[in-house]
């Protein structure tokens, strides 16, 4: 019995060291997930708000998951140092839940990435047609046109059929140069084309979201795979400590 306990001690020490290192890395991945989630929310928020019927909760899942990982990463270090079997089992269970949450977020981002081209043109066309410069979708349209330097869905002509155009012309967010773009020019269909961006937003936005949702999905899947290592270490360490304590009785 005593010799067997002596044999398992180095193994337990080794597993503890590995799990502490893993927990620290796990804590860092939580900070990364939180940063990626916030980045996705604020960078993609304007584009996602236009596509309300196909929006994804992936950024929110990542923010929540990242926050929980930061807290439980510290708990994992504490549980490992204490060598408490029930704490280690709780830690392993949490890792399995995080694993599932990250898979859901990653799949959500991946599916959204491929579905977006089928819905964006219709929803963006509706946002342009019903533009009023004040509601959330209208502000999102302005944000998209300014940041991507584009105008309308396929081009500036998309605005000619909007409810905004008869009284106001093309929105200023389409202007190639604000200093050389006034209300009368934007209302004149002959002059306006030379004052606004020539490229439409549809292709630019779909390419932008596909690329960035791919990044979110890739990071999430990569971190999710690493969770299996933590689950294995925590379970093995818990069983060894329990067995060692049983033999001491």
Coordinates of C-alpha atoms in Angstrom, one line a residue:
X1 CA 0.0 0.0 0.0
X2 CA 2.7 2.5 1.1
X3 CA 4.9 1.7 -2.0
X4 CA 1.9 2.2 -4.3
X5 CA 1.1 5.5 -2.7
X6 CA 4.7 6.5 -3.2
X7 CA 4.4 5.5 -6.9
X8 CA 1.3 7.6 -7.5
X9 CA 2.6 10.7 -5.7
X10 CA 4.9 11.7 -8.6
X11 CA 2.0 11.1 -11.1
X12 CA -0.3 13.3 -9.0
X13 CA 2.3 16.0 -8.7
X14 CA 2.9 15.9 -12.5
X15 CA -0.9 16.1 -13.2
X16 CA -1.3 18.9 -10.8
X17 CA 1.5 20.9 -12.5
X18 CA 0.0 20.2 -15.9
X19 CA -3.5 21.2 -14.8
X20 CA -2.3 24.4 -13.2
X21 CA -0.5 25.4 -16.4
X22 CA -3.6 24.4 -18.4
X23 CA -5.9 26.4 -16.1
X24 CA -3.7 29.4 -16.6
X25 CA -3.9 29.0 -20.4
X26 CA -7.6 28.3 -20.0
X27 CA -7.9 31.7 -18.2
X28 CA -6.1 33.4 -21.1
X29 CA -8.4 31.8 -23.7
X30 CA -11.3 33.1 -21.7
X31 CA -9.9 36.6 -22.0
X32 CA -9.4 36.0 -25.8
X33 CA -13.0 34.7 -26.2
X34 CA -14.3 37.8 -24.3
X35 CA -12.3 40.1 -26.6
X36 CA -13.4 38.3 -29.7
X37 CA -17.1 38.4 -28.6
X38 CA -16.8 42.1 -27.8
X39 CA -15.1 42.7 -31.1
X40 CA -17.8 40.7 -33.0
X41 CA -20.5 42.7 -31.2
X42 CA -19.2 46.1 -31.9
X43 CA -17.5 45.5 -35.3
X44 CA -20.3 43.4 -36.8
X45 CA -23.2 44.9 -34.8
X46 CA -24.2 47.4 -37.5
X47 CA -24.3 44.7 -40.2
X48 CA -26.1 42.2 -38.0
X49 CA -28.8 44.7 -37.0
X50 CA -29.7 45.1 -40.7
X51 CA -30.4 41.4 -40.9
X52 CA -32.6 41.1 -37.9
X53 CA -34.4 37.9 -39.1
X54 CA -31.1 36.1 -39.5
X55 CA -29.0 37.6 -36.7
X56 CA -26.7 35.4 -34.6
X57 CA -26.2 35.3 -30.9
X58 CA -22.6 34.0 -31.3
X59 CA -21.0 37.3 -30.1
X60 CA -23.2 37.2 -26.9
X61 CA -22.4 33.6 -26.3
X62 CA -18.7 34.3 -26.6
X63 CA -18.9 37.2 -24.2
X64 CA -20.8 35.2 -21.6
X65 CA -18.5 32.1 -22.1
X66 CA -15.4 34.2 -21.9
X67 CA -16.5 35.8 -18.7
X68 CA -17.3 32.4 -17.1
X69 CA -14.0 31.0 -18.3
X70 CA -12.1 33.8 -16.6
X71 CA -13.9 33.0 -13.3
X72 CA -13.6 29.2 -13.5
X73 CA -10.0 29.4 -14.8
X74 CA -9.2 30.8 -11.4
X75 CA -11.4 28.2 -9.7
X76 CA -9.5 25.5 -11.6
X77 CA -6.2 26.7 -10.3
X78 CA -7.6 26.8 -6.7
X79 CA -9.1 23.3 -7.0
X80 CA -5.9 21.9 -8.4
X81 CA -3.8 23.4 -5.6
X82 CA -6.2 22.2 -2.9
X83 CA -6.3 18.7 -4.5
X84 CA -10.0 18.4 -3.8
X85 CA -11.6 15.6 -5.8
X86 CA -15.1 17.1 -5.8
X87 CA -13.8 20.5 -6.9
X88 CA -11.8 18.8 -9.7
X89 CA -15.0 17.0 -10.8
X90 CA -16.9 20.2 -10.7
X91 CA -14.2 21.8 -12.8
X92 CA -14.3 19.0 -15.3
X93 CA -18.1 19.3 -15.6
X94 CA -17.8 23.0 -16.2
X95 CA -15.2 22.4 -18.9
X96 CA -17.6 20.0 -20.6
X97 CA -20.4 22.6 -20.5
X98 CA -18.0 25.2 -21.9
X99 CA -17.0 22.8 -24.6
X100 CA -20.7 22.4 -25.7
X101 CA -21.3 26.2 -25.5
X102 CA -18.3 26.9 -27.7
X103 CA -19.4 24.3 -30.3
X104 CA -22.8 25.9 -30.4
X105 CA -21.3 29.4 -30.9
X106 CA -18.8 28.1 -33.5
X107 CA -21.5 26.2 -35.5
X108 CA -23.8 29.3 -35.2
X109 CA -21.1 31.5 -36.7
X110 CA -20.3 29.0 -39.4
X111 CA -23.9 28.5 -40.5
X112 CA -24.5 32.3 -40.4
X113 CA -21.4 32.8 -42.6
X114 CA -22.9 30.7 -45.4
X115 CA -26.5 31.7 -45.1
X116 CA -25.9 35.4 -45.2
X117 CA -25.7 35.9 -49.0
X118 CA -29.2 34.4 -49.3
X119 CA -30.8 37.0 -47.0
X120 CA -28.7 40.1 -47.0
X121 CA -29.7 41.5 -50.4
X122 CA -33.4 41.4 -49.5
X123 CA -33.1 42.8 -46.0
X124 CA -30.6 45.5 -47.0
X125 CA -32.9 46.5 -49.9
X126 CA -35.8 46.8 -47.4
X127 CA -33.7 48.9 -45.1
X128 CA -32.7 51.2 -48.0
X129 CA -36.3 51.4 -49.3
X130 CA -37.7 52.3 -45.8
X131 CA -34.8 54.5 -44.8
X132 CA -35.6 57.5 -42.6
X133 CA -32.2 58.4 -41.1
X134 CA -33.3 57.9 -37.5
X135 CA -34.3 54.3 -36.7
X136 CA -31.8 51.5 -35.9
X137 CA -31.7 50.0 -39.4
X138 CA -31.3 53.4 -41.0
X139 CA -28.4 54.3 -38.8
X140 CA -26.9 50.9 -39.6
X141 CA -27.2 51.6 -43.3
X142 CA -25.4 54.9 -42.8
X143 CA -22.7 53.2 -40.8
X144 CA -22.2 50.5 -43.5
X145 CA -22.0 53.1 -46.3
X146 CA -19.5 55.3 -44.5
X147 CA -17.2 52.5 -43.2
X148 CA -17.2 50.5 -46.4
X149 CA -17.3 53.5 -48.8
X150 CA -20.3 52.1 -50.7
X151 CA -23.7 53.4 -51.8
X152 CA -27.0 51.5 -52.1
X153 CA -27.5 47.8 -52.5
X154 CA -25.9 47.2 -55.9
X155 CA -25.1 50.9 -56.6
X156 CA -26.5 54.4 -55.9
X157 CA -29.6 53.7 -58.1
X158 CA -31.1 51.6 -55.2
X159 CA -31.9 55.0 -53.5
X160 CA -34.0 56.3 -56.4
X161 CA -36.9 54.0 -55.3
X162 CA -36.7 54.7 -51.6
X163 CA -39.2 56.7 -49.6
X164 CA -36.3 59.0 -48.6
X165 CA -35.2 60.1 -52.1
X166 CA -38.2 62.2 -53.3
X167 CA -37.9 64.8 -50.5
X168 CA -34.2 64.4 -49.5
X169 CA -32.2 62.8 -52.2
X170 CA -29.4 60.3 -51.6
X171 CA -28.2 60.2 -48.0
X172 CA -25.0 62.0 -47.2
X173 CA -23.4 58.8 -46.0
X174 CA -23.0 57.9 -49.7
X175 CA -20.8 60.9 -50.4
X176 CA -17.3 60.2 -51.7
X177 CA -16.2 63.6 -50.2
X178 CA -18.4 65.4 -47.6
X179 CA -16.8 68.7 -48.4
X180 CA -17.8 68.4 -52.1
X181 CA -21.3 67.0 -51.5
X182 CA -24.4 69.1 -50.7
X183 CA -28.2 68.4 -50.4
X184 CA -29.0 69.9 -53.8
X185 CA -26.4 67.7 -55.5
X186 CA -27.7 64.6 -53.8
X187 CA -31.2 65.4 -55.0
X188 CA -30.1 65.8 -58.6
X189 CA -30.0 62.5 -60.4
X190 CA -27.7 64.0 -63.0
X191 CA -25.1 65.4 -60.6
X192 CA -25.4 62.8 -57.7
X193 CA -23.6 59.9 -59.5
X194 CA -20.4 61.9 -59.6
X195 CA -20.6 62.8 -55.9
X196 CA -21.3 59.4 -54.4
X197 CA -19.5 56.1 -54.1
X198 CA -19.9 54.0 -57.2
X199 CA -19.8 50.5 -55.6
X200 CA -22.8 49.0 -54.0
X201 CA -22.7 47.6 -50.4
X202 CA -24.1 44.1 -51.0
X203 CA -20.9 42.5 -52.2
X204 CA -18.7 44.4 -49.8
X205 CA -20.8 43.6 -46.7
X206 CA -21.3 39.9 -47.5
X207 CA -17.5 39.5 -48.0
X208 CA -16.8 41.4 -44.8
X209 CA -19.2 39.3 -42.6
X210 CA -18.2 36.0 -44.2
X211 CA -14.5 36.7 -43.5
X212 CA -15.0 37.9 -39.9
X213 CA -17.6 35.3 -38.9
X214 CA -15.2 32.7 -40.2
X215 CA -12.6 34.1 -37.8
X216 CA -15.0 33.9 -34.9
X217 CA -16.0 30.3 -35.7
X218 CA -12.3 29.3 -36.2
X219 CA -11.2 30.7 -32.9
X220 CA -14.1 29.1 -31.1
X221 CA -13.6 25.6 -32.6
X222 CA -9.8 25.8 -31.8
X223 CA -10.4 26.7 -28.1
X224 CA -13.2 24.1 -27.8
X225 CA -10.9 21.3 -28.9
X226 CA -8.4 22.3 -26.1
X227 CA -11.2 21.8 -23.5
X228 CA -11.0 18.1 -24.0
X229 CA -7.5 18.1 -22.6
X230 CA -8.6 19.9 -19.5
X231 CA -11.5 17.6 -18.9
X232 CA -9.1 14.6 -19.2
X233 CA -6.5 16.0 -16.8
X234 CA -9.1 17.0 -14.2
X235 CA -10.9 13.6 -14.3
X236 CA -7.6 11.7 -14.1
X237 CA -6.3 13.8 -11.2
X238 CA -9.6 13.5 -9.3
X239 CA -9.6 9.7 -9.6
X240 CA -5.9 9.4 -8.6
X241 CA -6.4 11.6 -5.6
X242 CA -9.5 9.8 -4.5
X243 CA -7.8 6.4 -4.9
X244 CA -4.8 7.6 -3.0
X245 CA -6.9 8.9 -0.2
X246 CA -8.8 5.6 -0.1
X247 CA -5.6 3.6 0.2
X248 CA -4.5 5.8 3.1
X249 CA -7.6 4.8 5.1

